Every structure is written in C-alpha cells, then in structure tokens.
Amino acid sequence: MKKLLIPILLIIMLCSCSNNPKQKTAGIPNKAWWKEGVIYQIYPRSFKDSDGDGVGDLKGIIEELDYIKSLGVTMLWLNPIYASPNDDNGYDISDYRAIMKEFGTMEDFDLLLKEMHQRDLKFVMDVVVNHSSDEHEWFKQSRSSRDNPYRDYYHWWPAEKGKPNYRWSFFDEKGEAWKYDSITDAYYLHYFSQKQPDLNWENPKVRQEVYDIMKFWADKGVDGFRLDAFQFASKDTTFPALPEGYQKNIIKYYGMGPNLHSYLREMYDEVLSKYEVFAVSEGAGSTLEDAHALVDEDRKELQMAYHFESVDMVNSLEGYTLPQFKQVFTKWDTSFAEKGWISIFLSNHDAARIVSRFGNDSPEFREASAKMLNTFLLSMRGTPYIYYGDEIGMTNINFDSISQYKDIAAINGYKKALSDREDMDLFMKKLNFLSRDNGRTPMQWNPSIHAGFTTGIPWLPVNDNYKDINVANEQNNPNSILNHFKNMVKIRKENDLLIYGAYQMLDAENKDIYAFTRTLDNKKMLVLLNFTDHDSSIKLSENENIESILINNYTDFTNENGDVNLKPYQAVICELKY
Ligand code: GLC
C-alpha cells in the first residue's frame, strides 16, 4: 500500500505545480497533436533543385530540412509528388504509387520521410482522388471500350442519350466539363482540365482503390492527408439540369454530393481510424453546417477542413475591407468554438502572395505588413498553414504578358476570356494581381544566380527582387521578417492559450485595426494588428490592462492609459492582467 501511495502523492504534487504545461490545458477537451502544430506548405517544383534541371525535387527538400526545422514549424505538406504528365503540375496523377520523375525516386521519398521523422517533423500527403490523369492506366482502359472492366471508374454519358446537361469546368478553355470522346462515342466528365477526368466515387471498386492507395502511404509512415477538391467527389450521377443562378454558388450545386458523408465515414473506418494520422479537406462546403458535418469529432469523418471565405475575399482588383475580414474570421471562430477544428491560412499554391494580396508589397511597407500578417496567422485559433516563402515576405512576380504564364488556369482562362469577348485589359490586370503563378515562383534562398534555387534554368522565373528578398539576407538580420516569424512560431508553441484559448474580437467597427483577445484558464492575451499604411488608434477598456509585451514588429509601442496608437502595419501581442 505504502509503495503505491508515494507515486500517487508525487503525481498529485506534479500536477499542482503551476509550471506544469499539462495543467495549463487540463480542462481542454479533444486535444490533438495536429491542432497544436504549424504546417509549412512546400510547392516541390519551386523549393530547391538539387540536380540542375530547373525543377525542384525531393533531394532539394532533404538538403533544406535543417532550415525548415529552424523555423519551428512541425509539419510539412507537399503538393502532389506522384507520377504525372503535369497538365496541372502534379494534380493530374498517372500512378498513385510512383514518384514524379522530375522530383526523384521512391528511395528519395523514403529518405525524406526518415530524415523528417528524425527531426520530429510530420509529413502531410496530398491525395488527389476527385480525378486522375487521363494518362492513368484506369482511364486508358476505361476509354478503350464500353464494356471494359474499368469503364465505371469514370463518369461516361453515351452520345445516343443526347448531349448531357451542362456542367461547368474550372480549367476548360470553353468552360465545359463534358468532353466528347470518339473512341466509344460518349462524353466523359472533367470538373478541372480535359486531362483530369473525374473518378466515379459511386463505384465501390474506385473507393477501395483509393483506400488501398492511402494505406500504401500510411504504411510508409505519412502522418496526414490533404484531400484535394474532395467536396466534389460524390455526384448525382443522373446529372440533372442546373437551376438558374447556379454560378453564384458553385459549391452548393457541385459540392457536398448525396453520398459524400458515407464515403468519408467509410474512409475513416477503412484507413484513418487505423493509423495515427489526420485528414484535412480542401473546401468545407457552402455553409457552416456543411463544415461541421465534415469535421466534428462525433462524425468520425475528417479532422480538419479549410474554408475559402477568407481567401475569396480578395478575388478582384478592389481587394477587401478590414471589417469584412474580421467578420469572416470571427464568424468561423465562433462557430467552431465548442466543436470541430479548422485551418487558418491566407495563401497557398492556388493564390497570389500573401503580402501582395492582403498586405502591402511596396518597399516601404512590405516588411511591416508581412510581419503583421504572420502574427495574425499564428495567433488565431485553428491550425496555421504557412506557404513557403511567406516567412521571408516573398511578393507577386507581376507578369504582364500571357506568354509568361505557365499555369493551365491562367492559359485556358485567357483563351476563354478571349472567346467570351471579355475586357482583356481588365483580365490581364486581374491575372497580374491574382494568378497562381504569382505564388509559385522559386524559393529565394540567397543573392546568387537564380536565387540559389537551381544551377539550371528555373521552370518559372525567379522574382527580380531576389537580391534583396532572400533567406540568407533574412538570416543575417535580427529584425527580419524571418526572425519575427520564428519568434512568433515559438510563442505560439509555448502558449497553449494561442492554440486553444477562447477568442474575442474587440471594436468590430474599427476599419483599421483588428484587435482580439485570447483567454485560457487564468491567462489572457491581446492581439493588436494595424492593417493600414497609416497610424491608427484604438481605445482599450479597463478590462484590457497591459502587463507586458510578448512580440512587437516595431521597437516602440504607444499606450497612454489605454489610448493605443499603432504605426502602419504594427502588430503587437500583449499579456493582460487577469
Ligand atoms: C485543388 C488544388 C489545385 C488543383 C485542383 C485540381 O484545388 O489545390 O491546385 O489545380 O484542385 O486538382
């Protein structure tokens, strides 16, 4: 009895010690490692080229793992690395169990995973299974004859039934998702490019193939899956006519098909529940209820989703207003305060650079606004996703001629705009500001030729500003965006409050400043972010009594009895008396 008592007493003593990190979050339900991490997203084509062919590769990523580790991030999501003819840079997969030749070999992948795990970094695999490549063996078989065993792996519409009802396609130059194929006198469906035929999820064999592929990678040791375009997977295969005005809510009419949840539940039972992995869906439906139905713990489907309402705010040259920005983030936080979990992001491989789109990339304000946006991403509730290069404030490249663009969305979008007789000046201005190529230029490592990305000719030009904006310069400057980013990641990781703490927005009407508090147990923090290029002020209430400053992207901070003045793009996190 005595023998047992001593350890029990010891445990009680340890638990009541206020420094014990466990105790700080003792009351938090549903803690999870993937909620506590910071994801760093790498576009492998553009990160680091180890063999001089101008295309980034897995060995290049291995070379930079110590850099990645030094950022403090805990997980890496790589855009697709599977064999692909690259119609959409890897989002058109021709073999789900092979590595893209330009990226390396399966041995390189195994080594990458091993080296990552040795550094305690987790790997998130992109799973692209709403569609495959038309060069995948399944599709080759499927299109070869109407009675081929793989015919039902895809959606076919026999021509004798007449033209199928219109379906819209993201990348088609005519905007049409049905493509006529003369081999079998039938149309096949492609929500993305003609070379990305949609897989038929209603076919149980297709689903089993996908689960087997996921298990293949989970057995290798990947830690998470990002389900590409997954909200489109289940479809009403009668393909009824779309109602008038469907364009205004594509997700409602194209997404969250009738059987999506039962397929996700099946995927959970077959794969996710059997491994120490999490899965995040690209897209979260068209309502908050849709999003909850995807990720709430008791659903046993997915663990996380990312919604597009925030990035979609900047889809025109007019940009966004701060009250709108605050309202969107607050709405999502409030809805997920008790249940479910979401991602926090402002950029990825489908978007322009964060500092050009949401901040200010002029020489005067680039640095301050990049630090401010990174402070925001790392102080919200939800798992933060940081896109490579945003930690050093990389900017848009601003191509002005269509011949410079490489992305299928830009090239086919241009052809469609021409044939629709759109205002082409306006189209080019929008492309210049918003195109996906902006976010895909090579990583800027140092001031040497091609920014140290490659010794060959880069597949996409390096941004001209690489001599100023690069990792080497940033590492040498203690006040750089990079060092601010590292500090911010450290602060997040050291404070469960920034991960799990309750969020409350202050001064919702303030057009310049985003202010909010985060609270957990007996601790409270105040986050103050000036989203403008001018000084601005905010009045704090008596409840917001500043005790100390945790991080500040300027050297000073003006606070006179709660009258706070912030400099352009100033970002400050304070601890409050509680
Ligand atoms: C997703 C990807 C995007 C890709 C598309 C088709 O939206 O993020 O890059 O082009 O799916 O796979």
XYZ file of C-alpha atoms and ligand atoms in Angstrom, residues 77 79 88 91-92 126 128 131 171 192 196 226 228-229 282 306 308 348-350 436 440, ligand 1:
34
model
C 2.504 19.475 -46.595
C 1.825 19.403 -53.145
C -1.846 20.783 -63.772
C -2.719 17.431 -59.729
C -3.194 15.023 -62.654
C -1.719 15.484 -50.920
C -5.871 13.877 -55.416
C -9.956 12.919 -60.573
C -9.862 24.885 -66.294
C -10.902 20.502 -63.951
C -8.222 15.389 -65.342
C -4.865 16.620 -47.549
C -7.765 17.675 -52.819
C -11.030 19.031 -54.243
C -9.821 21.177 -49.248
C -10.209 24.676 -44.815
C -12.344 29.594 -48.745
C -1.249 28.599 -50.881
C -0.240 27.331 -54.336
C -3.614 28.428 -55.770
C -1.496 31.214 -59.188
C 4.708 29.507 -57.454
C -7.203 21.853 -55.997
C -5.734 22.209 -55.993
C -5.402 22.904 -57.276
C -5.716 21.973 -58.431
C -7.150 21.489 -58.368
C -7.366 20.329 -59.271
O -7.997 22.972 -55.962
O -5.417 22.963 -54.874
O -4.070 23.308 -57.333
O -5.475 22.632 -59.631
O -7.502 21.041 -57.079
O -6.719 19.191 -58.756
